[in-house]
Amino acid sequence: MAEERALATVTCTAPVNIAVIKYWGKRDDDLILPINSSLSVTLHQDQLKTTTTAAASRDFLEDRLWLNGEEADVGHPRLQACLREVRRLARKRRGGSAEDAVALSLSYKIHIATENNFPTAAGLASSAAGYACLVSALARLYGVEGELSEVARRGSGSACRSMLGGFVQWQRGERPDGRDSLAHQVAPETHWPELRVLVLVVSGEKKQVGSTVGMQTSVDTSPLLKRSPKGCGAVGVPELGVTATRLPRQHRAEVVVPERLALMIRHIRERDFEGFGQLTMQDSNQFHATCLDTFPPIFYLNDLSRHIIALAHRFNAHHGRTKVPAGRADPTGLPVCRGAVVPHQIPVSPSIPPQVAYTFDAGPNAVIFTLADTVAEFVEVVRRSFPPAANGDQFVRGLPVGSASLPQELLAAVVPEPVPGAIRYILHTKPGPGPQLVDDPSQHLLGADGLPRRCA
Amino acid sequence: MAEERALATVTCTAPVNIAVIKYWGKRDDDLILPINSSLSVTLHQDQLKTTTTAAASRDFLEDRLWLNGEEADVGHPRLQACLREVRRLARKRRGGSAEDAVALSLSYKIHIATENNFPTAAGLASSAAGYACLVSALARLYGVEGELSEVARRGSGSACRSMLGGFVQWQRGERPDGRDSLAHQVAPETHWPELRVLVLVVSGEKKQVGSTVGMQTSVDTSPLLKRSPKGCGAVGVPELGVTATRLPRQHRAEVVVPERLALMIRHIRERDFEGFGQLTMQDSNQFHATCLDTFPPIFYLNDLSRHIIALAHRFNAHHGRTKVPAGRADPTGLPVCRGAVVPHQIPVSPSIPPQVAYTFDAGPNAVIFTLADTVAEFVEVVRRSFPPAANGDQFVRGLPVGSASLPQELLAAVVPEPVPGAIRYILHTKPGPGPQLVDDPSQHLLGADGLPRRCA
């Protein structure tokens, strides 16, 4: 693709994805093979994207890497794995024959610059977008085409899902070498035009436990998730009347996820928001339950997450027109104010059709799925629940959001005591396409000298 | 036992118990039969107890009940179930023969008064102590002896464990009629003289979701816990390469708990605090994970619980003399202060022998198990971490606690930014005996007129 010249430069962008059936736990740490399949929605790059420029030149003395303008260690094993794999595919494509005059030399050193337009490592899948973008740019640079999700997976598991737009499944695969652990598209981004995504950004801080360390600890220690080193089997204790039976240990991976994945695909194909939303919330909760069952426990949800979860359930219950018996407790355990027209203590039934659905990854931000005609109302509910600090920042960003006035009944039923400033801003986006090549050379992050044009 | 006279009065006390293998989920709501066995430590009544006086008289016009001095509904189905069962046993004991002249008439109306010396419904197992006490008092009143845990179970599942002292197992049983779902003592309260219990009382508020409603929702909706109405089985989805296999659904009850119960009994018999403590923490975490996997999710842990959990793990890690690689995250995800002698970011390994072990029930209070020689130091750590508000209240209550000065290294490693006033007080107690008969008539809660002596 790139021609043999002093400096070959390629720039790509790649999207973030949000899993609705969560990936948590590897069966092979080196190849990054998951213990269960997962499914995600690729978010639109107009709102969230990584941009990566890769350049190669015979004049470069060493491989170099810049992350958000700061030079970083290019020797990271996962980055090196991606580089090695793309070069291997390039070599394979060239058939091992003599040098192709127009192909870039695989021995040249490379420079890589990458930037996110969103906070890094805050549970916004930055490594997914980052490695998807890196692999896309490197593949273009070396003229490699075809299946690349396997390469992106070597950088970060969920990166393989960012190699495609729309609704994407990462199939766990069966082979020990991981050749069948690939992403494929369940439906394109145009499939469900009404689907909207609201990212509630609660903090730009880095998360405390990286997902790599966290999920390994979960696999090692969570009885709801883990592989038993002794294989399957319960300990028989005849004196206690316990019957010894051989039972599977990877409960979530072996029992729960296969069912959920099939259901989720059906909901997406049928554009069934009720099914999609409920299963999304349930799988988010189970992922965090698995983290809590890890030892020592991992907490990604905090009291604010709990507030947001309760808000979503109250909003859904209100629209579900549930009648509320007096004195029933709010199942989310949240403090609520009294004396409202419709009580806050809502016996939220699992069968209430959701209008909004939350999901939380390994970070503090909440992601809300909803349909276009609910966005304005729910955004207003969030604004009333977490009144923005008057610091001039725009509270609602991304796609335009219409105005909505909330009926008093809805306010009374759904909005608890406001928590000012708890949410920094809301990003309104929707499903979007996979990685893109940036044609405009002025958009390269590296200049003609192969060095970053801008510094952070 | 009680003689036929104008007024027969009996007063008993009964203890609180704290489960170390948790009970969560019923297989029969009416008979209160659990889906898994559980195991608890009975706490000493010198610190936490319920007192109940039951009186019967031919002169009483109706059954009446007073809870903490306030009259309450005596028609509660569970209270009525206990009353009915005790009377049935009394009748059985009397062999269905003609009236025994010395036995109290079973047709007399009764008055019951009950008081806790601790906050009601705050996750301190008040219903367990309450029903154990009620059943003990009624049994004495009617001269019933022998196995009574089955009766107490009908009031509140965990009440059956409060019918015995020390270390108590509630065996789930197999029979549909619940006759084999009984408590029995694993070891008496004298078995482990060094074991201590610290109750960190964080709030006197009532919990938001009662455990009866909560556990039913969990059984209905948590895939990690629930019974499938269709029985076992995963949905086969050939197009996705999912192999359909029939697998058990009650993962925690069928797989995890039987192993843990056997292990826990061994740890208790061997007085192995390391094993006991670690398993206690793990089972508490799994119980709360199950609550989170419930839909809608139930949260009993909040940010303060998370602080306490992190504190315990840091304390254990410090005493485990773990060397800390720089830059590793604290797995509990807690914010910690920087620049300390020993960094706060502790890669807490599951293999670190615990000095303290936390457990949380369906409420905000934390219960800490430790050994006598660790109490003073850990209490000081708690005092430093959650400096008491200077309101004259006693911060440490119950058994005496010696003073401890903390080494600077320990303070730096373990105590995060203090959170003043977050913990109201610490109650220091230890394992204790089962229900007791109060011989001193001056301790009766009902006077000679059958009415409460004191009002709240």
XYZ file of C-alpha atoms in Angstrom, chain A residues 271-439:
169
model
C -34.359 -4.508 17.430
C -36.106 -5.489 20.659
C -35.038 -2.763 23.061
C -36.800 -4.285 26.038
C -34.920 -7.549 25.724
C -31.665 -5.852 24.778
C -31.859 -3.391 27.663
C -32.743 -5.847 30.360
C -30.043 -8.324 29.364
C -27.486 -5.510 29.113
C -28.199 -4.457 32.695
C -28.164 -8.025 33.949
C -24.836 -8.816 32.346
C -23.258 -5.628 33.671
C -24.433 -6.548 37.158
C -23.094 -10.070 36.849
C -19.709 -8.823 35.706
C -19.462 -6.615 38.788
C -20.748 -9.471 40.942
C -17.858 -11.553 39.636
C -15.443 -8.767 40.577
C -16.883 -8.735 44.090
C -16.542 -12.520 44.285
C -12.855 -12.130 43.467
C -10.432 -12.302 46.404
C -9.486 -9.747 47.524
C -12.648 -8.232 46.072
C -12.546 -5.680 43.267
C -14.969 -2.767 43.311
C -15.597 -0.756 40.173
C -19.068 0.397 41.234
C -19.295 3.060 43.909
C -22.125 4.942 45.612
C -22.552 7.170 42.549
C -22.861 4.125 40.275
C -25.519 2.864 42.660
C -27.337 6.197 42.371
C -27.314 5.952 38.596
C -28.503 2.339 38.670
C -31.354 3.283 40.997
C -32.251 6.251 38.790
C -32.488 4.008 35.728
C -34.679 1.490 37.530
C -36.961 4.209 38.893
C -37.230 5.805 35.448
C -38.144 2.453 33.911
C -40.576 1.656 36.692
C -42.288 4.992 36.276
C -42.760 4.408 32.585
C -43.846 0.886 33.360
C -46.745 2.524 35.209
C -46.189 0.308 38.197
C -48.545 0.799 41.066
C -46.658 1.074 44.301
C -47.791 -0.625 47.481
C -47.046 1.614 50.454
C -44.086 0.713 52.611
C -42.271 -1.463 50.116
C -38.562 -0.857 50.062
C -36.691 0.411 47.052
C -34.780 -2.725 45.994
C -31.726 -0.683 45.148
C -31.397 0.278 48.780
C -31.067 3.958 48.009
C -32.152 6.715 50.322
C -35.079 8.527 48.722
C -37.139 11.474 49.754
C -40.589 10.976 51.172
C -43.976 12.448 50.614
C -43.837 12.507 46.838
C -46.905 12.086 44.679
C -45.683 8.687 43.605
C -43.527 7.085 46.280
C -39.889 6.421 45.480
C -39.956 3.010 47.021
C -40.624 1.111 43.891
C -40.940 -2.651 43.842
C -39.139 -2.823 40.529
C -40.227 -5.993 38.872
C -37.818 -7.797 36.572
C -40.579 -7.781 33.975
C -40.842 -3.984 33.661
C -39.922 -3.055 30.074
C -36.883 -0.801 30.299
C -36.738 2.603 28.595
C -33.093 3.012 29.527
C -30.430 0.405 30.275
C -27.155 0.948 32.108
C -23.870 -0.835 31.740
C -20.609 -0.254 33.606
C -17.157 -1.448 32.590
C -13.998 -1.507 34.696
C -14.288 2.161 35.547
C -16.589 4.737 37.079
C -18.422 5.998 33.978
C -21.922 4.805 33.249
C -23.072 4.002 29.736
C -26.797 4.254 29.082
C -28.510 2.699 26.088
C -31.860 4.119 25.070
C -33.909 4.961 21.997
C -33.829 8.342 20.262
C -37.260 9.385 21.490
C -36.273 8.904 25.136
C -32.955 10.795 25.043
C -34.211 14.310 25.796
C -36.320 13.214 28.738
C -33.673 11.022 30.319
C -30.950 13.635 29.847
C -33.179 16.104 31.679
C -33.705 13.560 34.455
C -29.923 13.178 34.773
C -29.475 16.954 34.778
C -32.046 17.323 37.560
C -30.545 14.449 39.546
C -26.934 15.615 39.210
C -27.142 19.363 38.613
C -23.964 20.421 36.790
C -21.509 22.694 38.526
C -21.803 26.135 36.898
C -18.264 26.145 35.554
C -19.110 27.020 31.975
C -18.393 23.501 30.725
C -20.932 22.068 28.388
C -22.942 19.463 30.300
C -24.352 17.726 27.229
C -21.893 16.959 24.440
C -21.919 15.004 21.198
C -25.085 14.545 19.198
C -27.704 17.256 19.743
C -30.238 16.697 22.489
C -33.652 18.341 22.326
C -35.160 20.020 25.352
C -37.687 18.265 27.511
C -39.834 19.504 30.351
C -40.489 16.844 32.902
C -43.985 16.259 34.223
C -44.181 16.888 37.955
C -45.241 13.303 38.443
C -42.110 11.994 36.749
C -39.866 14.340 38.735
C -41.455 13.311 41.990
C -41.235 9.627 41.178
C -37.797 9.439 39.682
C -35.503 12.242 40.819
C -34.114 11.736 44.329
C -32.291 14.330 46.382
C -30.023 15.938 43.762
C -26.277 15.321 43.990
C -24.731 18.449 42.456
C -21.637 18.091 40.313
C -21.393 14.309 40.567
C -21.519 13.893 36.794
C -19.078 15.967 34.778
C -20.858 15.712 31.470
C -23.046 13.526 29.293
C -21.788 12.418 25.895
C -24.564 11.607 23.443
C -23.548 9.186 20.710
C -24.783 6.186 18.730
C -23.465 3.034 17.074
C -20.838 3.726 14.469
C -18.491 2.152 11.923
C -15.166 0.402 12.387
C -11.669 1.827 11.886
C -11.224 4.442 9.164
C -8.287 5.490 7.042
C -7.603 9.216 7.236
C -6.842 10.432 3.730
